[in-house]
Amino acid sequence: MSQPDPVSRYARRLQGAILLDRLSGSAVAALFGIGCWVLSTRLFFPDWAWLTGAFAAISGLAALACAAAMAWRARYRENEIAAYADWKSGAGGLLLTLREIPDERWSSALSERAANAPLPRIRYAPMLLRILPALLFAGLAFAIPQKQPAWKTQVAKAGKASLQAIEERVEALNEQKLLPKEEESRIREELARIERVFWELVAYA
């Protein structure tokens, strides 16, 4: 049974560590960007709040693309990984030599030794600590109450004024005794239903 290439073990771990590091940096930028967008729409530009989901999705995809591109540019070269694997496995230069001049007997023994050598650790705590402030900022931005858009405020005022005008008209007819009691009750029930539906539409618009 052939032994796995020890260099490939280190290559996967090192490139994975680079990718995670770049992902954490890109996540910080994306979270701060989303937080600034939410903060501005909650306080100053409520008419743009409906685009928050699209902005967050684009920011996330951009962060992934940037992290992948930066990890690709920062990747280790094969000879650098081989030198690192040689050092970590204690091969004393034998691994580098065997990559230039293959020898089955030495390769088998070295592969078994390298397979048991410890892989480089990935330090997750610094990455999480880097992301935490940006995550808190975005969370606090979402916690701020949403300011009503100008058009929604105008619609609410206009609807309230119209309903109030109708109620005043009903009161006037009632005072002049021109409106039967049954008709007044039916109109008031209908007005209450219309008002309830109106405010539901305004709330979910």
C-alpha angles and dihedrals in degrees: 000000000000118000118236117255105265091211091061090057091056092041092057092047095046095045090046090052091051092049093050091048092051091044091055091051092048091047090056091053092046094048093048090048092050091046092052091048093050092045093052094047093046094051110021114011108034092159088071096050093100089068093060094099093051092046091051092049092049091047091051094049091046090051091052092047093048092047092050092048093048092046090051092051093046095046119130119251118243094249090051091052091047091052091049092048090049091053096045093047092047092236093146094221095315093113092054091047093050091051088060098037110025118212121179097210096051093037093057094050093044093048091054091049093047092048089062095045116107117259120230112273121247109222106217098171097071090048092051092046089052092053097042099078092048090048092051091048092052091046093051090048090055090048092061111099114255114250113229115252115248093244092053091051091050092048091049092051093047093048092047091050092050094050091047091051091053092049091050090050091051090049091051092051090047093052090051088049090234094126123072116233093242092050091049091052092049092049092048092050090049091048091051091051092048091048092050093049091045094054091046090054092048091049095051098037 
